[in-house]
């Protein structure tokens, strides 16, 4: 299995393989870049088909975290961890304690957090063995209440302000009243986003493969439920993907009519060339890692103990960053993804 010549190897500072026979832990941590600070990124647990697949994921995801944090103006670098195992059947306290020890051995160069297949409970187990873990405790919520370390409300708020920037740029309006928005996936982030949009007066269409989540949006927010495939072709102002990646692909592109794509999902474009196709169709795409940075900002503030007011203001910076991306892309006739990448590299001095 090549590492230094791997196609996704991008001058990563450190790639470490961890194994604990007693608990069955097999994991990889990749520290991509610590120019701006310690490498923070989630710990994913997935039933990878091969070690090679796990390596590829950790190399790509850790690089993505460097760019995301740089663009969000955070004092953090990029890193990621993957545990090779089935998140439904392979979890144990011993496994996550061993993972905590593995993280700890990097001495704080890597800080872990929840990701697909892990959550607050696993972070709490790792926190027994290392202090280099985020999202394990209770904290103040935006509304003054208390919540666990789940960063989803912050991610949703960032997507909401990002949609505001996109609407201002593409549709020339500040007011979201009557804005028509289609949301794919009304889980943690999608539902919270829907609530912000509803409060701002938007009209909502939603789809979710989990019927209870779809019903919750209909009953609590007055959203209209549509079928899984119908969501793409709706005559709406904004399509907000908040479910899964690769959702903009040659098939969905045919159907998509919205002039704006802005949502929380990671890796929304199935391939990089699609950004240019969207640009030619005058469809404004909010780069996923720019608009969904609310979660990492939240995690960073938890680490540094910043106030909820300061956190909120930092998340609102996503609106300014996106406005700059949109303006530069238009002025240069470039894609929004190319500009976002360039702005991140500028901030890194790369
Ligand atoms: P979630 O699992 O709570 O919600 C996702 C929802 O999408 C679920 O209700 C699921 O049933 C639904 N879904 C899955 N496939 C679907 C399909 N084909 N059609 C319609 N609905 C479908 O996850 P989440 O935490 O809300 O995250 C949503 C997306 O945002 C993910 O792609 C995640 O990687 C990304 N993201 C989340 C955060 C965060 O803070 N939670 C941060 C950055 C990015």
Coordinates of C-alpha atoms and ligand atoms in Angstrom, one line a residue:
X1 CA 0.0 0.0 0.0
X2 CA 1.8 3.2 -1.1
X3 CA 1.7 6.2 1.2
X4 CA 4.2 8.8 0.0
X5 CA 3.3 8.1 -3.7
X6 CA -0.4 7.8 -2.9
X7 CA -2.5 10.0 -5.2
X8 CA -4.1 11.6 -2.2
X9 CA -0.9 12.2 -0.3
X10 CA -0.5 16.0 -0.2
X11 CA 2.7 16.7 1.9
X12 CA 0.9 15.4 5.0
X13 CA 3.1 16.1 8.0
X14 CA 2.4 12.9 9.7
X15 CA 0.4 9.7 9.0
X16 CA 0.2 7.2 11.9
X17 CA -1.2 3.7 12.1
X18 CA -2.5 2.5 15.4
X19 CA -3.2 -1.1 16.5
X20 CA -4.4 -2.5 19.8
X21 CA -4.9 -6.3 19.6
X22 CA -6.7 -6.4 23.0
X23 CA -9.6 -4.2 21.9
X24 CA -9.3 -4.9 18.2
X25 CA -8.6 -1.3 17.3
X26 CA -7.2 -0.6 13.9
X27 CA -7.0 3.1 13.1
X28 CA -5.2 5.7 11.1
X29 CA -4.6 9.3 12.1
X30 CA -3.4 11.8 9.4
X31 CA -2.1 15.2 10.4
X32 CA -2.1 17.2 7.2
X33 CA -1.0 20.7 8.1
X34 CA -0.4 22.4 11.4
X35 CA 0.7 25.8 10.0
X36 CA -2.2 27.6 11.7
X37 CA -2.6 25.4 14.8
X38 CA -3.1 21.9 16.0
X39 CA -4.8 19.6 13.5
X40 CA -8.5 19.2 14.4
X41 CA -10.8 16.8 12.6
X42 CA -13.4 14.1 13.3
X43 CA -12.9 10.5 14.1
X44 CA -14.8 8.4 11.6
X45 CA -15.7 4.8 12.2
X46 CA -16.6 2.9 9.0
X47 CA -16.6 -0.6 7.7
X48 CA -13.9 0.0 5.1
X49 CA -13.6 -2.7 2.4
X50 CA -9.8 -2.4 2.7
X51 CA -7.0 -0.7 4.5
X52 CA -6.3 1.1 1.3
X53 CA -9.8 2.6 1.3
X54 CA -9.3 3.8 4.9
X55 CA -6.0 5.4 4.0
X56 CA -7.5 7.2 1.1
X57 CA -10.4 8.5 3.2
X58 CA -8.1 9.8 6.0
X59 CA -5.7 11.5 3.6
X60 CA -8.4 13.3 1.7
X61 CA -10.5 14.2 4.7
X62 CA -7.5 15.6 6.7
X63 CA -6.5 17.8 3.8
X64 CA -10.1 19.0 3.5
X65 CA -10.0 20.0 7.2
X66 CA -6.9 22.2 6.7
X67 CA -8.7 24.1 4.0
X68 CA -12.0 24.3 6.0
X69 CA -10.3 25.7 9.1
X70 CA -8.1 28.1 7.2
X71 CA -11.1 29.5 5.3
X72 CA -13.1 29.8 8.5
X73 CA -10.2 31.9 10.0
X74 CA -9.6 29.4 12.8
X75 CA -6.3 28.9 14.6
X76 CA -6.4 25.2 13.6
X77 CA -4.7 22.9 11.2
X78 CA -6.2 19.9 9.5
X79 CA -6.3 16.3 10.6
X80 CA -8.6 13.3 10.7
X81 CA -8.8 9.8 12.2
X82 CA -10.5 6.7 10.8
X83 CA -11.3 3.5 12.8
X84 CA -11.7 0.5 10.6
X85 CA -14.8 -1.3 11.9
X86 CA -18.5 -1.5 11.8
X87 CA -20.1 1.3 13.7
X88 CA -23.2 -0.7 14.3
X89 CA -21.6 -3.9 15.7
X90 CA -17.9 -3.1 16.4
X91 CA -18.1 -0.5 19.2
X92 CA -16.9 -1.1 22.7
X93 CA -15.6 1.0 25.6
X94 CA -12.2 -0.7 25.3
X95 CA -12.0 0.2 21.6
X96 CA -12.6 3.9 22.2
X97 CA -10.3 3.9 25.3
X98 CA -7.5 2.5 23.0
X99 CA -8.4 5.2 20.4
X100 CA -8.1 7.8 23.2
X101 CA -4.6 6.5 24.0
X102 CA -3.7 6.6 20.3
X103 CA -4.8 10.2 20.0
X104 CA -2.9 11.1 23.3
X105 CA 0.4 9.7 22.0
X106 CA 0.4 12.5 19.4
X107 CA 0.7 14.9 22.3
X108 CA -1.9 17.4 21.0
X109 CA -0.8 17.8 17.5
X110 CA -4.1 16.1 16.6
X111 CA -7.4 16.9 18.4
X112 CA -10.3 14.5 17.7
X113 CA -14.0 15.1 17.5
X114 CA -17.2 13.2 16.4
X115 CA -17.8 12.2 12.8
X116 CA -19.8 9.6 10.9
X117 CA -20.1 6.5 13.1
X118 CA -19.1 8.3 16.3
X119 CA -20.9 10.8 18.6
X120 CA -20.8 12.5 21.9
X121 CA -20.8 9.1 23.8
X122 CA -17.6 7.9 22.1
X123 CA -16.0 11.3 22.6
X124 CA -16.7 11.0 26.3
X125 CA -15.0 7.6 26.5
X126 CA -11.9 8.9 24.6
X127 CA -11.9 11.9 27.0
X128 CA -11.1 9.5 29.9
X129 CA -7.7 8.9 28.2
X130 CA -6.8 12.1 26.5
X131 CA -7.6 15.8 26.8
X132 CA -7.2 16.2 23.0
X133 CA -10.8 15.6 22.3
X134 CA -13.6 18.1 21.5
X135 CA -17.3 17.8 21.7
X136 CA -17.5 15.7 24.8
X137 CA -19.2 18.1 27.3
X138 CA -22.2 20.2 28.0
X139 CA -22.3 23.8 26.8
X140 CA -24.4 26.8 26.5
X141 CA -26.8 26.9 23.5
X142 CA -27.5 29.9 21.3
X143 CA -30.8 30.4 23.0
X144 CA -29.3 30.4 26.5
X145 CA -30.2 26.8 27.3
X146 CA -27.8 23.9 27.6
X147 CA -26.8 21.3 25.0
X148 CA -24.3 18.5 24.6
X149 CA -21.2 18.8 22.4
X150 CA -23.2 18.2 19.2
X151 CA -22.1 21.0 16.8
X152 CA -25.1 20.6 14.4
X153 CA -27.0 23.7 15.5
X154 CA -23.9 25.8 14.7
X155 CA -23.5 24.1 11.4
X156 CA -27.2 24.9 10.6
X157 CA -26.8 28.5 11.6
X158 CA -23.8 28.8 9.3
X159 CA -25.7 27.4 6.4
X160 CA -28.5 29.8 7.1
X161 CA -26.3 32.9 7.0
X162 CA -24.6 31.4 3.9
X163 CA -27.9 31.1 2.1
X164 CA -28.5 34.8 2.9
X165 CA -25.2 35.6 1.2
X166 CA -26.1 33.5 -1.8
X167 CA -29.6 35.0 -2.1
X168 CA -28.2 38.5 -1.9
X169 CA -25.6 37.8 -4.6
X170 CA -27.6 35.7 -7.0
X171 CA -31.2 37.1 -6.5
X172 CA -30.3 40.6 -5.4
X173 CA -32.5 40.5 -2.3
X174 CA -31.8 40.8 1.5
X175 CA -35.2 39.5 2.7
X176 CA -35.8 35.8 2.8
X177 CA -39.6 36.2 3.1
X178 CA -41.3 34.0 0.6
X179 CA -38.0 32.5 -0.5
X180 CA -38.6 29.0 -1.8
X181 CA -36.2 26.4 -0.5
X182 CA -35.9 22.7 -1.1
X183 CA -34.1 20.8 1.7
X184 CA -32.8 17.2 1.1
X185 CA -32.4 15.6 4.5
X186 CA -34.0 17.0 7.6
X187 CA -31.9 15.3 10.2
X188 CA -29.8 17.2 12.8
X189 CA -28.6 20.0 10.5
X190 CA -31.4 20.0 7.9
X191 CA -34.2 20.4 10.5
X192 CA -32.4 23.1 12.4
X193 CA -31.8 25.0 9.1
X194 CA -35.4 24.6 8.2
X195 CA -36.4 26.2 11.5
X196 CA -34.2 29.3 10.8
X197 CA -35.6 29.6 7.3
X198 CA -39.2 29.3 8.5
X199 CA -38.5 32.0 11.1
X200 CA -37.2 34.2 8.3
X201 CA -40.4 33.6 6.3
X202 CA -39.2 31.1 3.7
X203 CA -41.4 28.5 2.1
X204 CA -40.1 25.0 2.5
X205 CA -40.1 21.7 0.6
X206 CA -38.5 18.7 2.3
X207 CA -37.6 15.1 1.6
X208 CA -36.1 12.5 3.9
X209 CA -35.8 8.7 3.6
X210 CA -36.4 8.5 7.3
X211 CA -40.2 9.1 7.4
X212 CA -40.3 10.3 11.0
X213 CA -37.8 13.2 10.2
X214 CA -39.9 14.2 7.2
X215 CA -43.1 14.2 9.2
X216 CA -41.5 16.3 12.0
X217 CA -40.6 19.0 9.4
X218 CA -44.2 18.9 8.0
X219 CA -45.9 19.0 11.4
X220 CA -43.7 21.4 13.2
X221 CA -42.7 23.8 10.5
X222 CA -45.4 23.5 7.9
X223 CA -43.0 22.2 5.2
X224 CA -44.3 20.4 2.2
X225 CA -43.1 16.8 1.9
X226 CA -42.0 15.6 -1.6
X227 CA -40.5 12.4 -2.9
X228 CA -36.8 11.6 -2.9
X229 CA -36.4 12.2 -6.6
X230 CA -38.9 15.0 -6.9
X231 CA -36.8 17.3 -4.7
X232 CA -34.3 18.0 -7.5
X233 CA -36.7 19.3 -10.1
X234 CA -38.7 21.7 -8.0
X235 CA -39.1 25.2 -9.1
X236 CA -37.4 26.8 -6.1
X237 CA -34.9 29.5 -5.4
X238 CA -32.5 27.3 -3.3
X239 CA -31.6 23.6 -3.2
X240 CA -30.1 22.8 0.1
X241 CA -28.4 19.3 0.3
X242 CA -28.3 18.3 3.9
X243 CA -28.2 14.5 3.6
X244 CA -25.3 12.9 1.7
X245 CA -22.4 13.6 -0.6
X246 CA -22.0 13.5 -4.4
X247 CA -25.6 14.8 -4.7
X248 CA -24.7 17.0 -7.6
X249 CA -23.9 14.5 -10.3
X250 CA -24.7 14.2 -14.1
X251 CA -28.1 12.7 -13.4
X252 CA -29.3 15.2 -10.8
X253 CA -27.8 18.1 -12.8
X254 CA -30.3 17.4 -15.6
X255 CA -33.2 17.8 -13.2
X256 CA -31.9 20.7 -10.9
X257 CA -33.6 24.0 -11.6
X258 CA -32.7 26.1 -8.6
X259 CA -30.4 29.1 -9.3
X260 CA -28.7 28.5 -5.9
X261 CA -27.2 25.3 -4.4
X262 CA -26.3 25.9 -0.7
X263 CA -26.5 23.2 2.0
X264 CA -24.6 21.4 4.7
X265 CA -23.6 18.1 3.1
X266 CA -19.9 17.3 2.7
X267 CA -18.5 16.7 -0.8
X268 CA -21.6 17.7 -2.7
X269 CA -20.1 17.6 -6.1
X270 CA -19.6 14.1 -7.5
X271 CA -16.6 15.4 -9.4
X272 CA -14.7 18.7 -9.5
X273 CA -15.6 19.5 -13.1
X274 CA -19.3 19.9 -12.1
X275 CA -18.4 23.2 -10.6
X276 CA -17.7 24.6 -14.0
X277 CA -20.9 23.1 -15.4
X278 CA -22.9 24.9 -12.6
X279 CA -21.1 28.1 -13.3
X280 CA -22.0 28.0 -17.0
X281 CA -25.6 27.4 -16.1
X282 CA -25.6 30.4 -13.9
X283 CA -26.2 28.3 -10.8
X284 CA -24.5 29.7 -7.8
X285 CA -22.8 27.0 -5.8
X286 CA -21.8 27.7 -2.2
X287 CA -18.7 25.5 -1.7
X288 CA -19.6 22.9 0.9
X289 CA -16.6 23.3 3.1
X290 CA -17.1 27.1 3.3
X291 CA -20.8 27.0 4.1
X292 CA -20.8 24.1 6.5
X293 CA -17.9 25.4 8.7
X294 CA -20.2 26.3 11.6
X295 CA -19.6 22.9 13.2
X296 CA -15.8 23.2 13.3
X297 CA -16.1 26.8 14.5
X298 CA -18.3 25.5 17.3
X299 CA -15.7 22.8 18.2
X300 CA -12.9 25.3 18.2
X301 CA -14.8 27.7 20.6
X302 CA -15.5 24.8 22.9
X303 CA -11.8 24.1 23.1
X304 CA -10.8 27.6 23.7
X305 CA -13.7 28.5 25.9
X306 CA -15.0 31.4 23.8
X307 CA -18.4 32.9 24.7
X308 CA -21.6 31.9 22.8
X309 CA -21.9 35.5 21.6
X310 CA -18.4 35.4 20.1
X311 CA -19.1 32.0 18.6
X312 CA -22.3 33.3 16.9
X313 CA -20.4 36.3 15.5
X314 CA -17.6 34.0 14.2
X315 CA -20.2 31.8 12.5
X316 CA -21.8 34.9 10.9
X317 CA -18.4 35.5 9.3
X318 CA -19.4 32.6 6.9
X319 CA -21.7 35.1 5.3
X320 CA -18.9 37.6 4.6
X321 CA -16.5 34.8 3.4
X322 CA -19.1 33.5 1.0
X323 CA -19.9 37.0 -0.3
X324 CA -16.2 37.5 -1.1
X325 CA -16.0 34.1 -2.8
X326 CA -19.1 34.9 -4.9
X327 CA -17.8 38.3 -5.9
X328 CA -14.3 37.1 -6.8
X329 CA -15.7 34.2 -8.8
X330 CA -17.9 36.5 -10.8
X331 CA -15.2 39.1 -11.4
X332 CA -12.7 36.4 -12.5
X333 CA -15.1 34.2 -14.4
X334 CA -13.9 31.3 -12.2
X335 CA -15.8 28.7 -10.2
X336 CA -16.7 29.3 -6.6
X337 CA -14.8 26.2 -5.6
X338 CA -11.6 27.4 -7.3
X339 CA -11.8 30.7 -5.5
X340 CA -12.6 29.1 -2.1
X341 CA -9.5 26.8 -2.5
X342 CA -7.4 29.8 -3.5
X343 CA -8.6 31.9 -0.5
X344 CA -7.8 29.0 1.8
X345 CA -4.3 28.6 0.4
X346 CA -3.8 32.4 0.7
X347 CA -4.6 32.2 4.4
X348 CA -2.2 29.3 4.8
X349 CA 0.5 31.0 2.9
X350 CA 0.8 27.9 0.6
Ligands
LIG1 P1 -28.2 13.4 10.0 O1 -27.9 11.9 9.8 O2 -28.7 13.8 11.3 O3 -29.2 13.8 8.9 C1 -29.2 13.4 7.6 C2 -30.6 13.1 7.1 O4 -30.6 12.8 5.7 C3 -31.3 12.0 7.8 O5 -32.5 12.3 8.3 C4 -31.4 10.9 6.7 O6 -32.5 10.1 6.9 C5 -31.5 11.8 5.5 N1 -31.1 11.1 4.2 C6 -30.1 10.3 4.0 N2 -30.1 9.9 2.7 C7 -31.1 10.6 2.1 C8 -31.6 10.6 0.8 N3 -31.1 9.9 -0.2 N4 -32.7 11.4 0.5 C9 -33.3 12.1 1.5 N5 -32.8 12.1 2.8 C10 -31.8 11.3 3.1 O7 -26.8 14.2 9.6 P2 -26.5 15.7 9.9 O8 -25.6 15.8 11.1 O9 -27.7 16.5 9.8 O10 -25.6 16.0 8.6 C11 -26.1 16.2 7.4 C12 -25.0 16.5 6.3 O11 -24.2 17.6 6.7 C13 -24.0 15.3 6.2 O12 -23.6 15.2 4.9 C14 -22.9 15.7 7.1 O13 -21.6 15.1 6.7 C15 -22.9 17.2 6.8 N6 -22.2 18.0 7.9 C16 -22.7 17.9 9.2 C17 -22.2 18.7 10.2 C18 -22.7 18.6 11.6 O14 -22.4 19.5 12.4 N7 -23.6 17.7 11.9 C19 -21.1 19.5 9.9 C20 -20.6 19.6 8.6 C21 -21.2 18.8 7.6

